[in-house]
CSV table of N, CA and C in Angstrom, one decimal:
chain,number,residue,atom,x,y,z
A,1,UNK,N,-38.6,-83.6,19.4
A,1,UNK,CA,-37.3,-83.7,19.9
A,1,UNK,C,-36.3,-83.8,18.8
A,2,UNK,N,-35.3,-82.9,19.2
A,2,UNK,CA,-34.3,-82.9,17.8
A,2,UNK,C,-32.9,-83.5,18.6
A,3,UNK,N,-32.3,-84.6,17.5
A,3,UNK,CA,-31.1,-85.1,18.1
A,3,UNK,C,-29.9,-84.4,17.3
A,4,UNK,N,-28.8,-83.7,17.9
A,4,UNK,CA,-27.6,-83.4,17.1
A,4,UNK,C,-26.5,-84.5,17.4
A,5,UNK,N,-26.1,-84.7,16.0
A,5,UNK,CA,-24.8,-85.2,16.1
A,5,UNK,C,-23.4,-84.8,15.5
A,6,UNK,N,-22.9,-85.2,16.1
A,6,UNK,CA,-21.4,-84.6,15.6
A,6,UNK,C,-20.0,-85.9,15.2
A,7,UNK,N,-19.7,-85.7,13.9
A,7,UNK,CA,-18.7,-86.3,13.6
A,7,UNK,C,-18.0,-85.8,12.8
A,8,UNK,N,-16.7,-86.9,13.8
A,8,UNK,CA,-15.5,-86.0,14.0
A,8,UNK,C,-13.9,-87.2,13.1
A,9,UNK,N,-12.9,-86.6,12.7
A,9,UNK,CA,-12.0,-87.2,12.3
A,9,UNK,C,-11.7,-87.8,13.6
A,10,UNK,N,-10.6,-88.8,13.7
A,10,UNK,CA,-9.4,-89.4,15.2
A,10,UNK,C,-8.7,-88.0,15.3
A,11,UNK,N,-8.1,-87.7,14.3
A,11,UNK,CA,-7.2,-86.5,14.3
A,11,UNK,C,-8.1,-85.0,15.1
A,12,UNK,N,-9.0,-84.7,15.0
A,12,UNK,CA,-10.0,-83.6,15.1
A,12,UNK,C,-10.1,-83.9,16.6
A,13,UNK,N,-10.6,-84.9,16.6
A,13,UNK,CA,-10.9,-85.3,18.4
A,13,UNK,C,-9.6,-85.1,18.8
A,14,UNK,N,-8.4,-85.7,18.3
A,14,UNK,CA,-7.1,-85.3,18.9
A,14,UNK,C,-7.2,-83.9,19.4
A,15,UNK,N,-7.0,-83.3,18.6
A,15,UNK,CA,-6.6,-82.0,18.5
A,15,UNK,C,-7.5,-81.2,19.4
A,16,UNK,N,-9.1,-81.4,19.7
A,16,UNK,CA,-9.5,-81.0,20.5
A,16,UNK,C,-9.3,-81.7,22.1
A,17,UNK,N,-9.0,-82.8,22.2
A,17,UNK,CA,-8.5,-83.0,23.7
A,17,UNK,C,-7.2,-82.3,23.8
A,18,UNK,N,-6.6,-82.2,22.6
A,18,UNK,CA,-4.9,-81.8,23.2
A,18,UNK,C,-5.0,-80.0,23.6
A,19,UNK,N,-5.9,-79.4,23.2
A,19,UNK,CA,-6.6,-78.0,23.4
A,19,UNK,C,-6.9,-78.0,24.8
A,20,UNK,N,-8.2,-78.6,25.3
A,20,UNK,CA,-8.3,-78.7,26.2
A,20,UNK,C,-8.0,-79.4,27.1
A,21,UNK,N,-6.7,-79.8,27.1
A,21,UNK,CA,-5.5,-80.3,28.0
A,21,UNK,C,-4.6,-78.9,28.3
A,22,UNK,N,-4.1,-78.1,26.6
A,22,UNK,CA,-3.8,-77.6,27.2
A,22,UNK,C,-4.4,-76.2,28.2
A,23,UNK,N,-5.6,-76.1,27.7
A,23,UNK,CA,-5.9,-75.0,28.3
A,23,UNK,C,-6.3,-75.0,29.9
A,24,UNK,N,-6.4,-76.5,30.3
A,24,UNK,CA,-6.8,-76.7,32.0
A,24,UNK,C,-5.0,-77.3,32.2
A,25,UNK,N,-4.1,-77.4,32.0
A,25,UNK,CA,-2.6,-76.9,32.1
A,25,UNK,C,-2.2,-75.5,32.6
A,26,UNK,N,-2.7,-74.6,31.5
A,26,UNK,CA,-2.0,-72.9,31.5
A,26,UNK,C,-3.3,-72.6,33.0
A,27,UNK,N,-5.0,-73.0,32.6
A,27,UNK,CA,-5.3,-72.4,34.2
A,27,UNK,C,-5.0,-72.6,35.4
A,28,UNK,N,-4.5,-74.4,35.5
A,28,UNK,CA,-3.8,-74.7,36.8
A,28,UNK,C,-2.6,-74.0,37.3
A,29,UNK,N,-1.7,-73.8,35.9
A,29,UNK,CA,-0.3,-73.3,36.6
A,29,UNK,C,-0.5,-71.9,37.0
A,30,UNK,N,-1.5,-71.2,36.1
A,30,UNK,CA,-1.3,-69.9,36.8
A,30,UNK,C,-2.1,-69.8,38.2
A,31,UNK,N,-3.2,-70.5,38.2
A,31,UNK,CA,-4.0,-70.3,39.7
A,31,UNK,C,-2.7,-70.8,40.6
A,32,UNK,N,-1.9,-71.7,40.2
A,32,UNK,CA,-1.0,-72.5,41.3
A,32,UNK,C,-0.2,-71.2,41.3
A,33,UNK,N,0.3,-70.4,40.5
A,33,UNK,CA,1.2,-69.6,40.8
A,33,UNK,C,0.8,-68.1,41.5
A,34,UNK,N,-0.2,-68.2,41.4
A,34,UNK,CA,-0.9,-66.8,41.9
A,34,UNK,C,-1.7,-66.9,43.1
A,35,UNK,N,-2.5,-68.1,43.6
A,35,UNK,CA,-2.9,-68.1,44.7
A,35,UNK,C,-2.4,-68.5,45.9
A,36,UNK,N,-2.7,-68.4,47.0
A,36,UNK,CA,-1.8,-68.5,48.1
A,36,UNK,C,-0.5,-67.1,48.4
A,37,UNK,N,-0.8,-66.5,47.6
A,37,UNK,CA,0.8,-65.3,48.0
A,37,UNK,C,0.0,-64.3,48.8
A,38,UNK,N,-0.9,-64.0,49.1
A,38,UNK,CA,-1.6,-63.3,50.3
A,38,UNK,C,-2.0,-63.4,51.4
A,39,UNK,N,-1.5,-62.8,52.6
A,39,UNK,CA,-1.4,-62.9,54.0
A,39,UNK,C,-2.6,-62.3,54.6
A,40,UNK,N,-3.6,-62.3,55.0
A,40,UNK,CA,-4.0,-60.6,55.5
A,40,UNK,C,-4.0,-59.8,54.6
A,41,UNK,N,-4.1,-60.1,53.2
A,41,UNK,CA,-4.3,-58.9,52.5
A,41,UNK,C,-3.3,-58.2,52.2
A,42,UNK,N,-2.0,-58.5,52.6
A,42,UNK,CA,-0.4,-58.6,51.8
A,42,UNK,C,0.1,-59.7,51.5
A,43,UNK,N,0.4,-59.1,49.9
A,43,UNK,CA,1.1,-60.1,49.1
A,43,UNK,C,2.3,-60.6,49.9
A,44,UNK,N,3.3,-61.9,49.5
A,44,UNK,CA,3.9,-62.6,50.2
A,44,UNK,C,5.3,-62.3,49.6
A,45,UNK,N,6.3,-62.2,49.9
A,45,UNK,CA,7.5,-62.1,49.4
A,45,UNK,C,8.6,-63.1,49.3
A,46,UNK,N,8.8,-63.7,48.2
A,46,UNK,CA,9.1,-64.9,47.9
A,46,UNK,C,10.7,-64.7,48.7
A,47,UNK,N,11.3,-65.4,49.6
A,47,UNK,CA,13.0,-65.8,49.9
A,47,UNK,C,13.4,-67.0,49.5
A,48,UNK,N,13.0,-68.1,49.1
A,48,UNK,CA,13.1,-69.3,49.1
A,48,UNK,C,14.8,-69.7,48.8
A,49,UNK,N,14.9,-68.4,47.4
A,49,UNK,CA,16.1,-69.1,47.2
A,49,UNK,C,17.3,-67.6,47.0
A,50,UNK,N,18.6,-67.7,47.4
A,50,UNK,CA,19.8,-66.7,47.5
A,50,UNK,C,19.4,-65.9,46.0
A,51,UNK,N,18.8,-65.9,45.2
A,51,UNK,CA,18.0,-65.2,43.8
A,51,UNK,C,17.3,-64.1,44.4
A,52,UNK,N,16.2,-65.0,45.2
A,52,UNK,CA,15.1,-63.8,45.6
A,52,UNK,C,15.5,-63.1,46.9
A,53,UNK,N,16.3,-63.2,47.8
A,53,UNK,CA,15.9,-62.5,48.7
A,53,UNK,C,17.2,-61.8,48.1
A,54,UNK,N,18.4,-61.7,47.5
A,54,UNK,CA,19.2,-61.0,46.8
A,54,UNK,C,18.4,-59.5,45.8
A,55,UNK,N,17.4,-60.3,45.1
A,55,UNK,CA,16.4,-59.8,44.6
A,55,UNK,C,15.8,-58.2,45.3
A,56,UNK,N,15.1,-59.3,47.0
A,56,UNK,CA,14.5,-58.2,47.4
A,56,UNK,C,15.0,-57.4,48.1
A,57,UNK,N,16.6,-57.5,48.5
A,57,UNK,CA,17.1,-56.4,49.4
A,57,UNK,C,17.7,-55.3,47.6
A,58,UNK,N,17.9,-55.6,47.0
A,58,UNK,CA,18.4,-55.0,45.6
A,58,UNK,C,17.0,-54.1,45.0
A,59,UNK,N,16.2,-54.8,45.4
A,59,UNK,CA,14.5,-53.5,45.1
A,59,UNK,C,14.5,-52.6,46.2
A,60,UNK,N,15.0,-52.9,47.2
A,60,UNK,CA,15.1,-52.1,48.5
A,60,UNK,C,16.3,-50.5,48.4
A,61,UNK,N,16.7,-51.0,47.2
A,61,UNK,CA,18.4,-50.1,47.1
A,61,UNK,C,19.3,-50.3,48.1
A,62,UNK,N,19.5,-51.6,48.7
A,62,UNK,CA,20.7,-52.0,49.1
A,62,UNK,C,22.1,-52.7,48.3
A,63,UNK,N,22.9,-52.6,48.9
A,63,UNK,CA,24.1,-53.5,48.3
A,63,UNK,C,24.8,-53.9,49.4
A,64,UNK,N,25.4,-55.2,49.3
A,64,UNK,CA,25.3,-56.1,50.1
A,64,UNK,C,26.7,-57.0,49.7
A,65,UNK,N,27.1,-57.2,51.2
A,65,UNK,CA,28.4,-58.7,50.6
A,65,UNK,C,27.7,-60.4,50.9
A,66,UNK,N,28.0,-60.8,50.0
A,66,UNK,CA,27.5,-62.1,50.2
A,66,UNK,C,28.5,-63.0,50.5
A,67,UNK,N,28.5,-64.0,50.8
A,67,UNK,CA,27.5,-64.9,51.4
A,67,UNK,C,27.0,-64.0,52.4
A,68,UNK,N,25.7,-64.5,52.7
A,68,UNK,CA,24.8,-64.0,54.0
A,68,UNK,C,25.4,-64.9,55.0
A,69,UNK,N,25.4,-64.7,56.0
A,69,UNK,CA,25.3,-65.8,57.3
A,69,UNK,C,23.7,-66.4,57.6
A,70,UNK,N,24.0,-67.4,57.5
A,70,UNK,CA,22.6,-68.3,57.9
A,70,UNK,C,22.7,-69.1,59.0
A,71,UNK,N,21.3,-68.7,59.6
A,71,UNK,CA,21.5,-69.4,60.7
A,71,UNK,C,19.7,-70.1,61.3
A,72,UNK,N,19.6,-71.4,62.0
A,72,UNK,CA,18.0,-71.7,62.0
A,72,UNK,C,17.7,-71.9,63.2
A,73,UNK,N,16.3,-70.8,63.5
A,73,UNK,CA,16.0,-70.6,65.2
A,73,UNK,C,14.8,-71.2,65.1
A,74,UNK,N,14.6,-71.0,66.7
A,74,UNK,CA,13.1,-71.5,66.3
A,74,UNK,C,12.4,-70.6,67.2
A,75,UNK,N,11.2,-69.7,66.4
A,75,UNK,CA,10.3,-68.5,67.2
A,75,UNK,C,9.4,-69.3,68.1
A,76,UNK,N,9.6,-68.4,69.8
A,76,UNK,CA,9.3,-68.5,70.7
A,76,UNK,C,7.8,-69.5,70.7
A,77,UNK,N,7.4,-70.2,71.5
A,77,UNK,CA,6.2,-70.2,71.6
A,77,UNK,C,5.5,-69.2,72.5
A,78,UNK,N,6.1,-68.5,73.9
A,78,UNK,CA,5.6,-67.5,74.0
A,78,UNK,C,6.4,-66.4,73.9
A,79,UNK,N,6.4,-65.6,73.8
A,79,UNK,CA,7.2,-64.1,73.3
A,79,UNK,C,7.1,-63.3,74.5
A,80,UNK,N,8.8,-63.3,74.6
A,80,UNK,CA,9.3,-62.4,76.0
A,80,UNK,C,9.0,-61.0,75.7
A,81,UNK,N,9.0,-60.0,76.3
A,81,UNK,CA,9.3,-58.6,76.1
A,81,UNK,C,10.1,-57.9,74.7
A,82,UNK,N,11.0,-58.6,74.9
A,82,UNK,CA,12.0,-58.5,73.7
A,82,UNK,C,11.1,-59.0,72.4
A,83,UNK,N,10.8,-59.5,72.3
A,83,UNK,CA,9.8,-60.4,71.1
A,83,UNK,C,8.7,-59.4,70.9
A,84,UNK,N,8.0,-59.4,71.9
A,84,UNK,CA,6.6,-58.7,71.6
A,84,UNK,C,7.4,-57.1,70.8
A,85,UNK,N,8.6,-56.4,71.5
A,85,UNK,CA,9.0,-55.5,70.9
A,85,UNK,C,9.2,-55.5,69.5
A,86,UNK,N,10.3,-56.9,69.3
A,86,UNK,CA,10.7,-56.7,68.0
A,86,UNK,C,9.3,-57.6,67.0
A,87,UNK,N,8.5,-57.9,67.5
A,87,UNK,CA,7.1,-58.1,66.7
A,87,UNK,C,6.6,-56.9,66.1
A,88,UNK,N,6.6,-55.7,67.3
A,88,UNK,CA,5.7,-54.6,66.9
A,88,UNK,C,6.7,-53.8,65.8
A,89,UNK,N,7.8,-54.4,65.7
A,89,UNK,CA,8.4,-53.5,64.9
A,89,UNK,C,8.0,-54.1,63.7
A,90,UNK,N,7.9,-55.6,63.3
A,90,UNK,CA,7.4,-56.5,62.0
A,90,UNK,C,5.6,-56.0,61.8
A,91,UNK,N,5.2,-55.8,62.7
A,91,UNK,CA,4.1,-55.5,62.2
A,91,UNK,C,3.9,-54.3,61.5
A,92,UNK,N,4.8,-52.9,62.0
A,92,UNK,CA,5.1,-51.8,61.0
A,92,UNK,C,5.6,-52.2,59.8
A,93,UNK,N,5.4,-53.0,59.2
A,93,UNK,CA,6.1,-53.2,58.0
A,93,UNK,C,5.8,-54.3,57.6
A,94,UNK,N,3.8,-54.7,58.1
A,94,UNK,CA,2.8,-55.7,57.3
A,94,UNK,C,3.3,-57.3,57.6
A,95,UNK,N,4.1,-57.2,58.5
A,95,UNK,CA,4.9,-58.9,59.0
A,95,UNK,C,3.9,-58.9,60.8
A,96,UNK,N,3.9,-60.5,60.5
A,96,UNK,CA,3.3,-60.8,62.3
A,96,UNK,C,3.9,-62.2,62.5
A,97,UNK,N,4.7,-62.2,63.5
A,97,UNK,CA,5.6,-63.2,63.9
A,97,UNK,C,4.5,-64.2,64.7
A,98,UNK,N,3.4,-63.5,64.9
A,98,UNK,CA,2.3,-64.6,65.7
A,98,UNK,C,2.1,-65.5,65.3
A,99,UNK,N,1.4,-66.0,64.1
A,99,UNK,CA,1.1,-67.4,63.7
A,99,UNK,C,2.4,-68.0,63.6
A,100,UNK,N,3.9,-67.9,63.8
A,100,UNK,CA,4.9,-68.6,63.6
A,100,UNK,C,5.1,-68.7,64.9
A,101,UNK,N,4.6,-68.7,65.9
A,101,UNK,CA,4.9,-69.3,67.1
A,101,UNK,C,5.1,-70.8,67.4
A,102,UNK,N,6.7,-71.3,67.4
A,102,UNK,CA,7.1,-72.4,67.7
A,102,UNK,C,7.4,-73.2,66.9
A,103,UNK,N,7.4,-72.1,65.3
A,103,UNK,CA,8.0,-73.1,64.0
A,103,UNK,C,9.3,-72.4,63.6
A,104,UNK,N,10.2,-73.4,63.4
A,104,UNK,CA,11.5,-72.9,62.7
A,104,UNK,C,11.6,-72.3,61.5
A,105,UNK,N,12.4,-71.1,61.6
A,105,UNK,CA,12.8,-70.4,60.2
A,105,UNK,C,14.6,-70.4,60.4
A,106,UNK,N,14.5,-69.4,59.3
A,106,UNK,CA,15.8,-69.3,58.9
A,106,UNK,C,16.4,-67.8,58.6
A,107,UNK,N,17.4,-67.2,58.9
A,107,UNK,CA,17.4,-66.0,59.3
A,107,UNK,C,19.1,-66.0,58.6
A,108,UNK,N,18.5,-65.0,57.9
A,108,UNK,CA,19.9,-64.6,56.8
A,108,UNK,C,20.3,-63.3,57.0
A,109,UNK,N,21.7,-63.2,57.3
A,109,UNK,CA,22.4,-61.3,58.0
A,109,UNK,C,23.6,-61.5,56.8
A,110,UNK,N,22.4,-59.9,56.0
A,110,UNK,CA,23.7,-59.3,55.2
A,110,UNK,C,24.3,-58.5,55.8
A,111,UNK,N,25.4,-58.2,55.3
A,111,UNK,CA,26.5,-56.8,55.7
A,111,UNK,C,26.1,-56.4,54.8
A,112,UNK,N,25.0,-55.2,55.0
A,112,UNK,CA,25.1,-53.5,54.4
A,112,UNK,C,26.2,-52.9,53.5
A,113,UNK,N,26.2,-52.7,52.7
A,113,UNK,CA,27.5,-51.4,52.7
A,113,UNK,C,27.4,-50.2,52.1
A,114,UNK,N,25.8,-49.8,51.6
A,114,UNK,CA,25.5,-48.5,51.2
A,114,UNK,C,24.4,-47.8,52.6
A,115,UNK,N,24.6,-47.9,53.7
A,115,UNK,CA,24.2,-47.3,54.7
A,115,UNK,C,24.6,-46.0,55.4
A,116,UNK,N,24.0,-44.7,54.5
A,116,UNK,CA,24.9,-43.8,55.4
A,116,UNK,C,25.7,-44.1,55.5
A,117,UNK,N,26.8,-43.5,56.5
A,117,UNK,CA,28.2,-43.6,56.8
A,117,UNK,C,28.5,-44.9,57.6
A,118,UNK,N,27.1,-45.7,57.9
A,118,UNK,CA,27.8,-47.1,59.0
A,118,UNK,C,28.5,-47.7,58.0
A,119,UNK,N,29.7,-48.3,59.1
A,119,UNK,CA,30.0,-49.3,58.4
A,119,UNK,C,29.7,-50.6,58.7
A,120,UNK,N,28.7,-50.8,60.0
A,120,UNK,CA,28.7,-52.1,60.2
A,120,UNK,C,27.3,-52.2,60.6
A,121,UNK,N,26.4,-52.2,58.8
A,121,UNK,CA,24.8,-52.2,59.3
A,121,UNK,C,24.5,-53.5,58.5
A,122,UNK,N,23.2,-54.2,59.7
A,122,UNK,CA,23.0,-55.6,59.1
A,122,UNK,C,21.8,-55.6,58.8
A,123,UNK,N,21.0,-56.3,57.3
A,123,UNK,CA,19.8,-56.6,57.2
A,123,UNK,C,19.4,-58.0,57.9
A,124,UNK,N,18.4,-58.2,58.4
A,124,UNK,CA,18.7,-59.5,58.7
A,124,UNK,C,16.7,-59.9,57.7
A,125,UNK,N,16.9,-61.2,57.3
A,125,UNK,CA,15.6,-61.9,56.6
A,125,UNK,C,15.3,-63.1,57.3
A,126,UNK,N,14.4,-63.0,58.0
A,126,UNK,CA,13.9,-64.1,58.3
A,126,UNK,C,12.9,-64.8,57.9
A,127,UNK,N,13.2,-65.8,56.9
A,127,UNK,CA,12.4,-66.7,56.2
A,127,UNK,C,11.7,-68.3,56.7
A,128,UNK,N,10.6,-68.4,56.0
A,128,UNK,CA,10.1,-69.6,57.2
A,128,UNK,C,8.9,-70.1,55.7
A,129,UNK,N,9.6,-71.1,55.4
A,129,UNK,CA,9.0,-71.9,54.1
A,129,UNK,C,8.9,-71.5,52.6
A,130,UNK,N,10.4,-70.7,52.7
A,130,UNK,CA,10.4,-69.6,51.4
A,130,UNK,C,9.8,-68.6,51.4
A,131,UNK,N,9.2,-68.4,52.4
A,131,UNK,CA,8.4,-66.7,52.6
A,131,UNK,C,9.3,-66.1,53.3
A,132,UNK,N,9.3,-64.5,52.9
A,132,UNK,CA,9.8,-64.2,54.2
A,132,UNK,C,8.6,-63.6,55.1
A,133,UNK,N,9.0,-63.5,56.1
A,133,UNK,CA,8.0,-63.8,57.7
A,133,UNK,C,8.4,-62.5,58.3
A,134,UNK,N,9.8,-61.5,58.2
A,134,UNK,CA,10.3,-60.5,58.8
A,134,UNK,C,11.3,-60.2,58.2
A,135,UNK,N,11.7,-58.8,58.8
A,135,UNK,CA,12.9,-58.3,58.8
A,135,UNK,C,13.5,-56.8,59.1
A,136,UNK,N,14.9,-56.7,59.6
A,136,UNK,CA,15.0,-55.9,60.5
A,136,UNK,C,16.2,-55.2,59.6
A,137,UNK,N,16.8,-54.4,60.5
A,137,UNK,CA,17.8,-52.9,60.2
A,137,UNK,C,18.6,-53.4,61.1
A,138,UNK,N,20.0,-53.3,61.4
A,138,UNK,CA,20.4,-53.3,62.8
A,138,UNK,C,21.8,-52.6,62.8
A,139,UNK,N,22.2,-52.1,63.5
A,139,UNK,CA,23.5,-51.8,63.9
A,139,UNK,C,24.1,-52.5,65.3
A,140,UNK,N,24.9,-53.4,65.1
A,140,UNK,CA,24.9,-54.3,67.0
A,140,UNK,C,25.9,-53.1,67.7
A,141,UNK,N,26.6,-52.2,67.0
A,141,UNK,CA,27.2,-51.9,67.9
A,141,UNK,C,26.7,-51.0,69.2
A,142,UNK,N,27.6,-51.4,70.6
A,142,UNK,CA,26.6,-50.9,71.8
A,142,UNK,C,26.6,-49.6,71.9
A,143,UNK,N,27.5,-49.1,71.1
A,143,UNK,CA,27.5,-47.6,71.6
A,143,UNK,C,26.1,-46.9,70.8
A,144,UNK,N,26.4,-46.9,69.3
A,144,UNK,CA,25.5,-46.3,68.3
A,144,UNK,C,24.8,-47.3,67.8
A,145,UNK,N,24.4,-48.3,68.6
A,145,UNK,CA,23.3,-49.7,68.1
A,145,UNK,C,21.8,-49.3,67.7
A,146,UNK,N,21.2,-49.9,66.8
A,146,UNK,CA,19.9,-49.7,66.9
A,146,UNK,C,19.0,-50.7,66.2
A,147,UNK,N,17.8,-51.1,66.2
A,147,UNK,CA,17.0,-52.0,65.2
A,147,UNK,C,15.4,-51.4,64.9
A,148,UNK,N,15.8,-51.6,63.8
A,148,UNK,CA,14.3,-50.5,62.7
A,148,UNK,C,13.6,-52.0,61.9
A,149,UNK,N,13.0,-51.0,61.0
A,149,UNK,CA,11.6,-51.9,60.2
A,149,UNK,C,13.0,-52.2,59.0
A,150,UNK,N,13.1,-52.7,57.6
A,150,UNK,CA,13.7,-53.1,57.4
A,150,UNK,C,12.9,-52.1,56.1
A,151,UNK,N,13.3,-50.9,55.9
A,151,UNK,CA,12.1,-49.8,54.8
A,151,UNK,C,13.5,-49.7,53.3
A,152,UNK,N,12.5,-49.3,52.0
A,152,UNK,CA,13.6,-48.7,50.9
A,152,UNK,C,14.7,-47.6,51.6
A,153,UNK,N,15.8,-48.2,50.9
A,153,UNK,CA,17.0,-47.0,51.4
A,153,UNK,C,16.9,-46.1,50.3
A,154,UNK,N,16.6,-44.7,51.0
A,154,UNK,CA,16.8,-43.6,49.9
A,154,UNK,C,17.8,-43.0,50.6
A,155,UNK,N,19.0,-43.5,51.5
A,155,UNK,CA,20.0,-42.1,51.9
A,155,UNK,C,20.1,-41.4,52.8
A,156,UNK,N,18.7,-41.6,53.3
A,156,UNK,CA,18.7,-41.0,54.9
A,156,UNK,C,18.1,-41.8,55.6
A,157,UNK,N,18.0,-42.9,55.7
A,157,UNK,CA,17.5,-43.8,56.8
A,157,UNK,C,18.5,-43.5,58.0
């Protein structure tokens, strides 16, 4: 039987804990920053803060007046007609309002202003723990109203 030994300066031993400090640091932060952002096999879209979801209507090719209106509902626990509709429309566009049944989010309506010729088209985001959870198209007006998936504007939506 063979014994190895190893000796080491104070400084050497430093330097090797402060290594392997930092290197289980950089793996924690990045697992912490990378896991959890997938739903079902879609990545998660950060809203948490007026940055990002400015962010993600600006990757979308919108422009937009800010402030948003904010306002905080709380999704149904059961889902009327209306719901189940505007669900099926979240789920065209990888969102499911289901597992948020009966928890509060927060629901942010920009005013549009590069929408075709409307002038009064709203995005709305509905976020629910800095995710967002949904979002819609809308025009409220009754005449030429309508509500879509919330898709990149190329011009002809």
């Amino acid at each position: 039987m063979q014994v190895i030994t190893f000796k080491a300066k104070p400084k050497t031993l430093f330097g090797i804990v402060l290594a392997l400090t930092g290197i289980i640091v950089i793996v924690l932060t990045f697992t912490g920053n990378h896991l959890g952002k997938e739903v079902n096999g879609k990545s998660q879209i950060p809203c948490a803060t007026a940055e990002e979801r400015n962010a993600y209507l600006t990757s979308l090719g919108y422009t937009f007046e800010e402030p948003p209106e904010e306002k905080e509902i709380t999704i149904p626990e059961e889902f009327s007609q209306v719901y189940v509709d505007y669900n099926d429309i979240q789920k065209q566009q990888g969102f499911d309002l289901t597992p948020y049944k009966g928890k509060t989010a927060t629901i942010y309506k920009y005013t549009i202003t590069n929408y075709k010729d409307d002038a009064h088209i709203i995005a709305d985001l509905l976020v629910e723990n800095g995710v967002l959870i949904g979002a819609d198209l809308c025009n409220p007006d009754a005449e030429n109203g309508f509500l879509v998936a919330l898709t990149k504007n190329d011009g002809t939506n």
